[in-house]
Structure formats: structure tokens, C-alpha cells
mmCIF file of C-alpha atoms in Angstrom:
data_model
loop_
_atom_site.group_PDB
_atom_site.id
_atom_site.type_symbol
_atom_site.label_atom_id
_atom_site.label_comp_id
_atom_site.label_asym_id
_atom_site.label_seq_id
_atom_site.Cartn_x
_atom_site.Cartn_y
_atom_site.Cartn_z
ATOM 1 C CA UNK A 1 84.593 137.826 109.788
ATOM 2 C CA UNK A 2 85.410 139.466 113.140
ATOM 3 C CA UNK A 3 88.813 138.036 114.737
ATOM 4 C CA UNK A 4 90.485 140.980 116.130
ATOM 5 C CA UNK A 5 94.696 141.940 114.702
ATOM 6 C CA UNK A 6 96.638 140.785 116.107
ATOM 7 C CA UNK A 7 95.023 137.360 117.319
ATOM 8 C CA UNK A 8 95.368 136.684 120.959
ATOM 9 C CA UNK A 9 96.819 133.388 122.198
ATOM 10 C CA UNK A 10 93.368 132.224 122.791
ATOM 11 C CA UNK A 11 90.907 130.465 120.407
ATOM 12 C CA UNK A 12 88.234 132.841 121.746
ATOM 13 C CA UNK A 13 87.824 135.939 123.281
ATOM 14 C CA UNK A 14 84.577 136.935 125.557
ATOM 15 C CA UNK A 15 82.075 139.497 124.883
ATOM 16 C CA UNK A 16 79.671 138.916 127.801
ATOM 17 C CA UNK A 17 78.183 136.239 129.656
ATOM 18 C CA UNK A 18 76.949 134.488 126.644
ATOM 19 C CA UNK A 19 79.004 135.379 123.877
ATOM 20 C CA UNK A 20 82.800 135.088 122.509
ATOM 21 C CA UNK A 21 84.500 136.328 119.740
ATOM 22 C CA UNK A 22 86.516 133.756 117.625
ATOM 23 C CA UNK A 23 90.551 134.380 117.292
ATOM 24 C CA UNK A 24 92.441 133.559 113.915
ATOM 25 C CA UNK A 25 93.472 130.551 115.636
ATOM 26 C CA UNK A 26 90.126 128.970 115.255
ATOM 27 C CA UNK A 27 90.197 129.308 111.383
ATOM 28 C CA UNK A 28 88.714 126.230 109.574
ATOM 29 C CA UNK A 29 90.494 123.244 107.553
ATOM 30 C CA UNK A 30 87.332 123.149 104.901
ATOM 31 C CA UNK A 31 87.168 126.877 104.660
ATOM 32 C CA UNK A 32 89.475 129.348 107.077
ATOM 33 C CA UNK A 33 86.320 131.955 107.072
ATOM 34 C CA UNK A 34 84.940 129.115 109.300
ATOM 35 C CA UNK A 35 85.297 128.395 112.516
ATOM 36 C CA UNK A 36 86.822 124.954 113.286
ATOM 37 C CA UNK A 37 84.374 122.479 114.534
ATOM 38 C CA UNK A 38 87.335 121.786 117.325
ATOM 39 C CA UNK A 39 87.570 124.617 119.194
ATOM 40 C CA UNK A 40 84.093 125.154 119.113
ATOM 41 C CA UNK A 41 83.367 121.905 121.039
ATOM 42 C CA UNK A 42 85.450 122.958 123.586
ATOM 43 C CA UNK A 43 83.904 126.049 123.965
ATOM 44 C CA UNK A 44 80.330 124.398 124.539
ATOM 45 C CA UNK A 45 82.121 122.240 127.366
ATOM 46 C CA UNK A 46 83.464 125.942 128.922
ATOM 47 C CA UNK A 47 80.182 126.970 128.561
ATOM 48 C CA UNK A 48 78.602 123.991 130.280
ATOM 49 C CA UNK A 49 81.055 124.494 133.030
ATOM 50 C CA UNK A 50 79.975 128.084 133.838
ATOM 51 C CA UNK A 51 76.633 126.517 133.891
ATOM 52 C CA UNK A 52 77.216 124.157 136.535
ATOM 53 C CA UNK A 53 79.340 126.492 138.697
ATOM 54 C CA UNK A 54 76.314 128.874 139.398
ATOM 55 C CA UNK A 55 74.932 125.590 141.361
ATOM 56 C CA UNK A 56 76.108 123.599 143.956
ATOM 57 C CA UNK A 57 78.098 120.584 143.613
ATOM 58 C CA UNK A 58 76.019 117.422 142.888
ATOM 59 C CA UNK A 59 79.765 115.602 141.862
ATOM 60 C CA UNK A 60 78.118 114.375 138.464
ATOM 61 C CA UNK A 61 80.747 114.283 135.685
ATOM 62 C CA UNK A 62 80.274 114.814 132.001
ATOM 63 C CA UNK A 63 80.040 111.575 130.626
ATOM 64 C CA UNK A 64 78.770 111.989 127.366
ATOM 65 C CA UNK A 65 78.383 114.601 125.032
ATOM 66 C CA UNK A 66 76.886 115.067 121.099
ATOM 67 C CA UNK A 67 76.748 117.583 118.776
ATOM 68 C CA UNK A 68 75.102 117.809 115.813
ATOM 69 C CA UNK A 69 76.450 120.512 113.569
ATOM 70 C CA UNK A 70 73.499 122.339 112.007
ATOM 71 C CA UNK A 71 75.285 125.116 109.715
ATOM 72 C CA UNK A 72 78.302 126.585 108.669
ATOM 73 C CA UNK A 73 79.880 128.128 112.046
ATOM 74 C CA UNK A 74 80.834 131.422 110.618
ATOM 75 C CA UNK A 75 84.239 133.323 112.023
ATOM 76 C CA UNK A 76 82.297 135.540 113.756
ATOM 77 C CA UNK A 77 80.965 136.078 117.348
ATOM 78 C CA UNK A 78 79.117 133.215 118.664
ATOM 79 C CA UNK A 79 76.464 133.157 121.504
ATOM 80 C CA UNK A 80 76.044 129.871 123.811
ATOM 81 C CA UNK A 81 73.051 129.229 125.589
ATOM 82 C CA UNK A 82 72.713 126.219 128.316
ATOM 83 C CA UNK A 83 70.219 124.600 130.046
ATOM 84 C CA UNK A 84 68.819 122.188 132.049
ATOM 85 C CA UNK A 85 66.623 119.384 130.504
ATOM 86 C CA UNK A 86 66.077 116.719 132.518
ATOM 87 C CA UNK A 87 67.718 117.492 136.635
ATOM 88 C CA UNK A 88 68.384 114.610 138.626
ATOM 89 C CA UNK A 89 70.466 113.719 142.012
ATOM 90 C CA UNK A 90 72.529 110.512 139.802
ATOM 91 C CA UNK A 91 71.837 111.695 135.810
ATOM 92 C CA UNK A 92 71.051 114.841 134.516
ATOM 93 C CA UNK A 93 70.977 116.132 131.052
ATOM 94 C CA UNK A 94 72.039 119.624 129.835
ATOM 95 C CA UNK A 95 71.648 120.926 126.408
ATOM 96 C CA UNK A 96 73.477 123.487 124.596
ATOM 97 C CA UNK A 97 73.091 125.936 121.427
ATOM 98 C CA UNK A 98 75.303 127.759 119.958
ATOM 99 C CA UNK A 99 73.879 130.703 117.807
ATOM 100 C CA UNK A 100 75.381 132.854 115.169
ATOM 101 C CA UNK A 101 74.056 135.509 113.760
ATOM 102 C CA UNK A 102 71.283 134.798 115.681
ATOM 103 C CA UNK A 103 71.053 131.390 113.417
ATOM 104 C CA UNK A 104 71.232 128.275 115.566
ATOM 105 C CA UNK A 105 74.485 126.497 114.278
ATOM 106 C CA UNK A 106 75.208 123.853 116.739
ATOM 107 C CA UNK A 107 73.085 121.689 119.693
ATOM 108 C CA UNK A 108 74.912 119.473 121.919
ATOM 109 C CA UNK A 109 73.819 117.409 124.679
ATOM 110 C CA UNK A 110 75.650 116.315 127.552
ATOM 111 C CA UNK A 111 74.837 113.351 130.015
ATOM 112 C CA UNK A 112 76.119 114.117 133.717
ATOM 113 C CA UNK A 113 76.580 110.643 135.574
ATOM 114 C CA UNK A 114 77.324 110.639 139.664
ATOM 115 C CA UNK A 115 80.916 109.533 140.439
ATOM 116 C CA UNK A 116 81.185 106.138 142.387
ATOM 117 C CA UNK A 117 84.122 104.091 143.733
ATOM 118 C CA UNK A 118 83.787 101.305 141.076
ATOM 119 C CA UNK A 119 87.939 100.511 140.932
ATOM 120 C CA UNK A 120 87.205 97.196 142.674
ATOM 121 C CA UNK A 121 85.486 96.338 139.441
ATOM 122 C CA UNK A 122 87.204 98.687 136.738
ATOM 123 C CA UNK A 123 88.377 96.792 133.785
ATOM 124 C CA UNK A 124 89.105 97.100 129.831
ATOM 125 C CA UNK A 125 91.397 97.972 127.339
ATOM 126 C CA UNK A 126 94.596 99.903 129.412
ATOM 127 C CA UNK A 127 97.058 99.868 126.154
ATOM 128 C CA UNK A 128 98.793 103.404 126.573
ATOM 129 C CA UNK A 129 100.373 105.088 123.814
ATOM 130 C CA UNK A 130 104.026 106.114 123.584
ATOM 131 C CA UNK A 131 104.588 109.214 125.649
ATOM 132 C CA UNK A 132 104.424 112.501 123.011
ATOM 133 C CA UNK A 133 108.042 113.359 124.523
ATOM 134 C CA UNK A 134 109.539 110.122 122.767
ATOM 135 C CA UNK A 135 107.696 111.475 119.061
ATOM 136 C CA UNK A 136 108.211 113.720 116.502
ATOM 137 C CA UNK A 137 106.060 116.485 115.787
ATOM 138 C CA UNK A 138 104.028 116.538 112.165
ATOM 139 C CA UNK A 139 103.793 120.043 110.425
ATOM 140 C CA UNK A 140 99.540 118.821 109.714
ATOM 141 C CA UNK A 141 99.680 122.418 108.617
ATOM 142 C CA UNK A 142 101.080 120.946 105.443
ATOM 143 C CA UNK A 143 97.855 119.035 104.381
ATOM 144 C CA UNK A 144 95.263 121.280 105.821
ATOM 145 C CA UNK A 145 94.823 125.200 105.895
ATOM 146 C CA UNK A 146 93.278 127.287 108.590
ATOM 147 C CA UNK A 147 94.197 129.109 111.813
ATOM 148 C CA UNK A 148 93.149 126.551 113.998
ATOM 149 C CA UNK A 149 95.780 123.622 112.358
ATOM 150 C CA UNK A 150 98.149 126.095 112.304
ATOM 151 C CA UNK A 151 97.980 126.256 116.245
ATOM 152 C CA UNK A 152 98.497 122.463 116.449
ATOM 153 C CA UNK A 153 101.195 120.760 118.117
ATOM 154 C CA UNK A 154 100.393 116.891 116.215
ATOM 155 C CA UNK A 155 102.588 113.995 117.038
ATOM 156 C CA UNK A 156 102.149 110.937 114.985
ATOM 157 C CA UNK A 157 103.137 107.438 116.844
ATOM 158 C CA UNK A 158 103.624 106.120 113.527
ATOM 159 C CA UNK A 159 103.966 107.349 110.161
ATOM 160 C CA UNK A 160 100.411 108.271 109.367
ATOM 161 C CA UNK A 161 98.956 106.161 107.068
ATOM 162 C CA UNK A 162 95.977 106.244 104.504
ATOM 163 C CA UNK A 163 92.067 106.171 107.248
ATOM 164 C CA UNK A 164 95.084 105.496 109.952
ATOM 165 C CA UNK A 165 96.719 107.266 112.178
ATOM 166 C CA UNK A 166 97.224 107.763 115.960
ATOM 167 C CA UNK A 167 98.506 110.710 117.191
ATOM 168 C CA UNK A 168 98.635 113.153 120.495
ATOM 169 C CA UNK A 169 97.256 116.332 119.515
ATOM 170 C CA UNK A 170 98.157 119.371 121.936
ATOM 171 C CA UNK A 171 98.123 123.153 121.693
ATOM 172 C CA UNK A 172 99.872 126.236 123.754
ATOM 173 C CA UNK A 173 96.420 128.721 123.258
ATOM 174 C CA UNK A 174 94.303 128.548 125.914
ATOM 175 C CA UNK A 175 90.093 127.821 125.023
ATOM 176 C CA UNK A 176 88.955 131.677 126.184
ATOM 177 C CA UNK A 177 92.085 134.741 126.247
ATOM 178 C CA UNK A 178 92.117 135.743 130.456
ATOM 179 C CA UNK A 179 90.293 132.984 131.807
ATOM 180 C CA UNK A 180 90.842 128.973 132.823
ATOM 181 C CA UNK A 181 89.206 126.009 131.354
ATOM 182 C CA UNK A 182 88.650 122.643 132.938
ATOM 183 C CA UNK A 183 90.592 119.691 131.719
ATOM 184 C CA UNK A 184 87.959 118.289 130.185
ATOM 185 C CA UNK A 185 87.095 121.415 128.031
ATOM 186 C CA UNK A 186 90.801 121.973 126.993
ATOM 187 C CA UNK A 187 91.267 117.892 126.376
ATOM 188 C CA UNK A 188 87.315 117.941 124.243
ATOM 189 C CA UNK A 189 88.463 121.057 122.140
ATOM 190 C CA UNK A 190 90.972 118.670 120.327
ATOM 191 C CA UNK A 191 88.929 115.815 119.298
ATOM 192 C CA UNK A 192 87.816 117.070 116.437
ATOM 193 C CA UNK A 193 90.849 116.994 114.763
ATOM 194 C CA UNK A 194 90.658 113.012 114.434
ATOM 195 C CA UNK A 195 88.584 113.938 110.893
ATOM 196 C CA UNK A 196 91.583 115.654 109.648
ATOM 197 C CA UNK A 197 94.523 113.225 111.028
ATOM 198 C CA UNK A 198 94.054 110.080 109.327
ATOM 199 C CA UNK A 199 92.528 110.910 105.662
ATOM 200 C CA UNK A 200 91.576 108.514 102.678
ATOM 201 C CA UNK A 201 91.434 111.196 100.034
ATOM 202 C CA UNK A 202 93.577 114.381 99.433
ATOM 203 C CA UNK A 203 91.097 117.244 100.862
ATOM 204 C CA UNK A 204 91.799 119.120 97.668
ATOM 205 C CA UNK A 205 89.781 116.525 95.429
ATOM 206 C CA UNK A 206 87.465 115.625 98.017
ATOM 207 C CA UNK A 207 84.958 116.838 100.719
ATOM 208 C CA UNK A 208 84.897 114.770 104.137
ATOM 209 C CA UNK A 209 83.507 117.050 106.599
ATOM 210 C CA UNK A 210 81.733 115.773 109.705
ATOM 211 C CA UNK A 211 77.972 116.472 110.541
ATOM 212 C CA UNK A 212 78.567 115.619 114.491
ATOM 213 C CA UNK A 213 80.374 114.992 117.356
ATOM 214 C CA UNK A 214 79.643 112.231 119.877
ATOM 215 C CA UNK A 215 82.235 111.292 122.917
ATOM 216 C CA UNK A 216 81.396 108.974 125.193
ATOM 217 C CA UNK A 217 83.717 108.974 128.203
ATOM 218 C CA UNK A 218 84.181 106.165 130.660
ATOM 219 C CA UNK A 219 86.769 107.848 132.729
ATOM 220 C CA UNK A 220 87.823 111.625 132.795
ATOM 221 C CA UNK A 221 91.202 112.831 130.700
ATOM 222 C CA UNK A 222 94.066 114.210 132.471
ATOM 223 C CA UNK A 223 97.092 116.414 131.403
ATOM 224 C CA UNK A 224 97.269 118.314 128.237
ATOM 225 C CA UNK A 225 97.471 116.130 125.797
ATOM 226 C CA UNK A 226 94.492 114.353 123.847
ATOM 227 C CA UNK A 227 95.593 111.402 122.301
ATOM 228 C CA UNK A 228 93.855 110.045 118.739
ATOM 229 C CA UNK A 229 93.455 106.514 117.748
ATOM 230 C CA UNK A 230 91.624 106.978 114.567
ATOM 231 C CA UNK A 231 90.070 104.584 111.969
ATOM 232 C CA UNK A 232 88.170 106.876 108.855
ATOM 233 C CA UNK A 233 85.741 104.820 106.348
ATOM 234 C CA UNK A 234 84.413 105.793 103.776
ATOM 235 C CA UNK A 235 81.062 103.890 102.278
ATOM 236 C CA UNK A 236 79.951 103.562 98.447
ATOM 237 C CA UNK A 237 77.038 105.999 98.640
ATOM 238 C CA UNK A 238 78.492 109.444 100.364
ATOM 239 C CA UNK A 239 78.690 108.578 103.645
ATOM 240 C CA UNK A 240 82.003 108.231 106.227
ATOM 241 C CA UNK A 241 82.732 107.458 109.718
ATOM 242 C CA UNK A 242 85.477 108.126 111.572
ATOM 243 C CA UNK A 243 85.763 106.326 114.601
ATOM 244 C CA UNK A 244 88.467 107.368 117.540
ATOM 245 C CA UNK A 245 89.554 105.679 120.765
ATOM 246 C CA UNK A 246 90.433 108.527 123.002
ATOM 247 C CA UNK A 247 93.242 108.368 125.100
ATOM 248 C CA UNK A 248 95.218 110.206 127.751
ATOM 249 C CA UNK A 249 98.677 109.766 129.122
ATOM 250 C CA UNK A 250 97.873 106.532 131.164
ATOM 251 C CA UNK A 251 95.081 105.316 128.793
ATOM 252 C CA UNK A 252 92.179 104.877 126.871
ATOM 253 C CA UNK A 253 89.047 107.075 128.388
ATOM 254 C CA UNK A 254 87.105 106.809 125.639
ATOM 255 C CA UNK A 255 85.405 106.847 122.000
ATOM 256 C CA UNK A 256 84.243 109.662 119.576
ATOM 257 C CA UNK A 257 82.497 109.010 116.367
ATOM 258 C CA UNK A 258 82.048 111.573 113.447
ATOM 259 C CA UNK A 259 79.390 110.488 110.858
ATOM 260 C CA UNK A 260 80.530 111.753 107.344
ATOM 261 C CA UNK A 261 79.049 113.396 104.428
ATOM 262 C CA UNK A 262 81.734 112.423 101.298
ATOM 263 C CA UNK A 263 81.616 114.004 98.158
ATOM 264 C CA UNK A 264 83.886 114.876 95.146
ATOM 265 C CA UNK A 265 85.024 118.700 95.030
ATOM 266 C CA UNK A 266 83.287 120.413 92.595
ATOM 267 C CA UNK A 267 85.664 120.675 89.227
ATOM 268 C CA UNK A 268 87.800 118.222 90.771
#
């Protein structure tokens, strides 16, 4: 474990172009030795930014991103690599790894769409949440351990009940110590969370964590708060899904789904 005493107010410091140093803030819920899964999704997103800005602007927007966790992210200095798989004037795709130790750990791709004016036809779902001013915060911190929960500001809309919650997640530590993030990086490094918000078993008798990440966005967050409307099942034969619309302060922008692996805790 290398996080640095005392921790910045950052999830990550950088060590070069490609690689950052995890903070104690970034400490997982399953084991704090790990890094959490949120954070770390934000990061990619940072990274993907720094790989557009060497270009010029095409005006495609991240639409949709996966990730598909591959091993144990270790609290320890991570390197991101990004490229370009398929270009394109109206679509592209970018892909991005995240090594450890060398050790691939995470691979995410990310669909960039081209930004018309479609609000002569925009429609769906525009139920907004009550405003995280009018809520009161949750300590989450009391249910899971790890630097990165710890860093949490949660508010519940309603008393959070067993696979159902919805809640605005927000945080005062900014993605990378000395350097902005977009929006969409800060708002993406929360989503994760929706695993941890809205749980079916106590996570001291049973494993839930998530093997991926997938968000598809139909209109870009705003602001600094990510809101969580969260649903978790679990099946009879080990497997889970939690399933999240995504909101901002005026609305919906999307859904994330988290595919499962459920098991009993060994001893438990």
C-alpha cells in the first residue's frame, strides 16, 4: 500500500503522465487495502479527458462507458493507458486500461456520440428528486468501512430501505490533488457507490461486490451532485444486479447497471 501521510484532499495524486498514486480517501468498502471501484471510474473518465484534449475538438460527448473489473485494484499506484479504437467524425470509440503492478486490473470502453439540437424532439422520464439541501445527511460510514465512504457526503430521500434506496451522493475531495476534472469525471466517480447504498444483506455475512460498470448517458450531468435511484437483486444461484437511474439536479440523465457476484462470507 502506497497512500502518502497525511492524505491529501484528493482521491489521487499524479506521478506522471500516465500514472497516479491513490490517497486514503480511495480506501475500499470490501477491503480498505483496495482501492474503491468509485473513484477509480472517475479517474479513467480524467484520463479519457486528457486524451481528447491533445486533439482538436470534434464536439462528441461521452455517451457511454463500461468497465469490466478484471482484479483486485490494489491501494497502490495505478497506470492508465488510452486509446483510440475505432475514430470517426459522429462515433468514436476509446478504450482504456488501467494497470497495477504492471497487472491489467480494469478495461473500460467509452462511446463518443456528436452533439445535435434534438430539444424539438427530447422527451422521457423528467421526475427530479428533492433538492439534497431539503435532506439529511446519512453517516454510510456506519455500514461500510474504507477511506473512500468515509469521504462521502450521502443524503437519503427516504429512509433507505432493504435493495432500495435513492440518494444524492457528493464529496468535497477533488478526483486528482492540484488539478481540475470535468463534470462528467467528478459526477462518474460517484456511481459506484449505488452497490453499497441500497443493500439486501448485512456486508458482514455476505459478499456483493460488482464485476462492472456500465453508464449509459442520454444527456450530460451538471453540478456536483450525483443522484442514485437504485434497485439491488439478488438471484437464487450467486448472481446480483443492481440497477440505477442516474440523476442530476433537474433530472434523470441516465442508467448504470452493476452485474453481481453473491456469496456467503466465509465462516459466516
Amino acid at each position: 500500500m502506497n497512500t502518502g501521510t497525511p492524505a491529501p484532499d484528493s482521491y489521487y495524486e499524479r506521478i506522471d503522465e500516465h500514472r497516479y498514486k491513490p490517497t486514503a480517501h480511495a480506501g475500499g468498502a470490501w477491503d480498505p487495502d483496495e482501492q474503491h471501484f468509485s473513484p477509480l471510474g472517475g479517474l479513467v473518465v480524467h484520463a479519457v479527458d486528457r486524451h481528447l484534449a491533445g486533439r482538436p475538438d470534434t464536439g462528441l460527448v461521452l455517451s457511454r462507458i463500461s468497465y469490466d473489473i478484471l482484479g483486485r485494484p490494489a491501494l497502490d499506484e495505478c497506470e492508465i493507458r488510452v486509446e483510440t479504437i475505432r475514430p470517426g467524425r459522429t462515433i468514436e470509440l476509446l478504450e482504456a486500461v488501467v494497470l497495477i503492478a504492471g497487472r491489467p486490473v480494469v478495461r473500460a470502453r467509452a462511446w463518443l456520440l456528436a452533439t445535435v439540437d434534438t430539444s424539438a424532439v427530447a422527451g422521457g422520464p423528467d421526475d427530479r428528486l428533492t433538492p439534497p439541501q431539503a435532506l439529511t445527511p446519512w453517516a454510510m460510514a456506519s455500514l461500510w468501512p474504507g477511506g473512500y465512504i468515509a469521504s462521502l457526503d450521502v443524503r437519503p430521500v427516504a429512509p433507505p430501505q432493504t435493495g432500495r434506496t435513492t440518494a444524492w451522493i457528493s464529496t468535497r475531495h477533488a478526483l486528482v490533488a492540484d488539478e481540475p476534472s470535468s463534470t462528467l469525471a467528478s459526477y462518474l466517480a460517484l456511481v459506484d457507490t449505488a452497490n453499497g447504498i441500497a443493500v439486501r444483506q448485512p456486508p458482514t455475512a455476505w459478499m456483493y461486490p460488482n464485476v462492472d460498470l456500465t453508464v449509459h448517458l442520454h444527456r450530460q450531468p451538471e453540478g456536483r451532485w450525483t443522484g442514485l435511484d437504485t434497485t439491488v437483486t439478488f438471484g437464487p444461484t450467486g448472481q446480483g444486479l443492481t440497477s440505477t437511474v442516474l440523476h442530476d439536479l433537474n433530472g434523470p440523465v441516465g442508467h448504470a447497471q452493476q452485474i453481481l457476484t453473491v456469496r456467503p462470507i466465509p465462516g459466516q
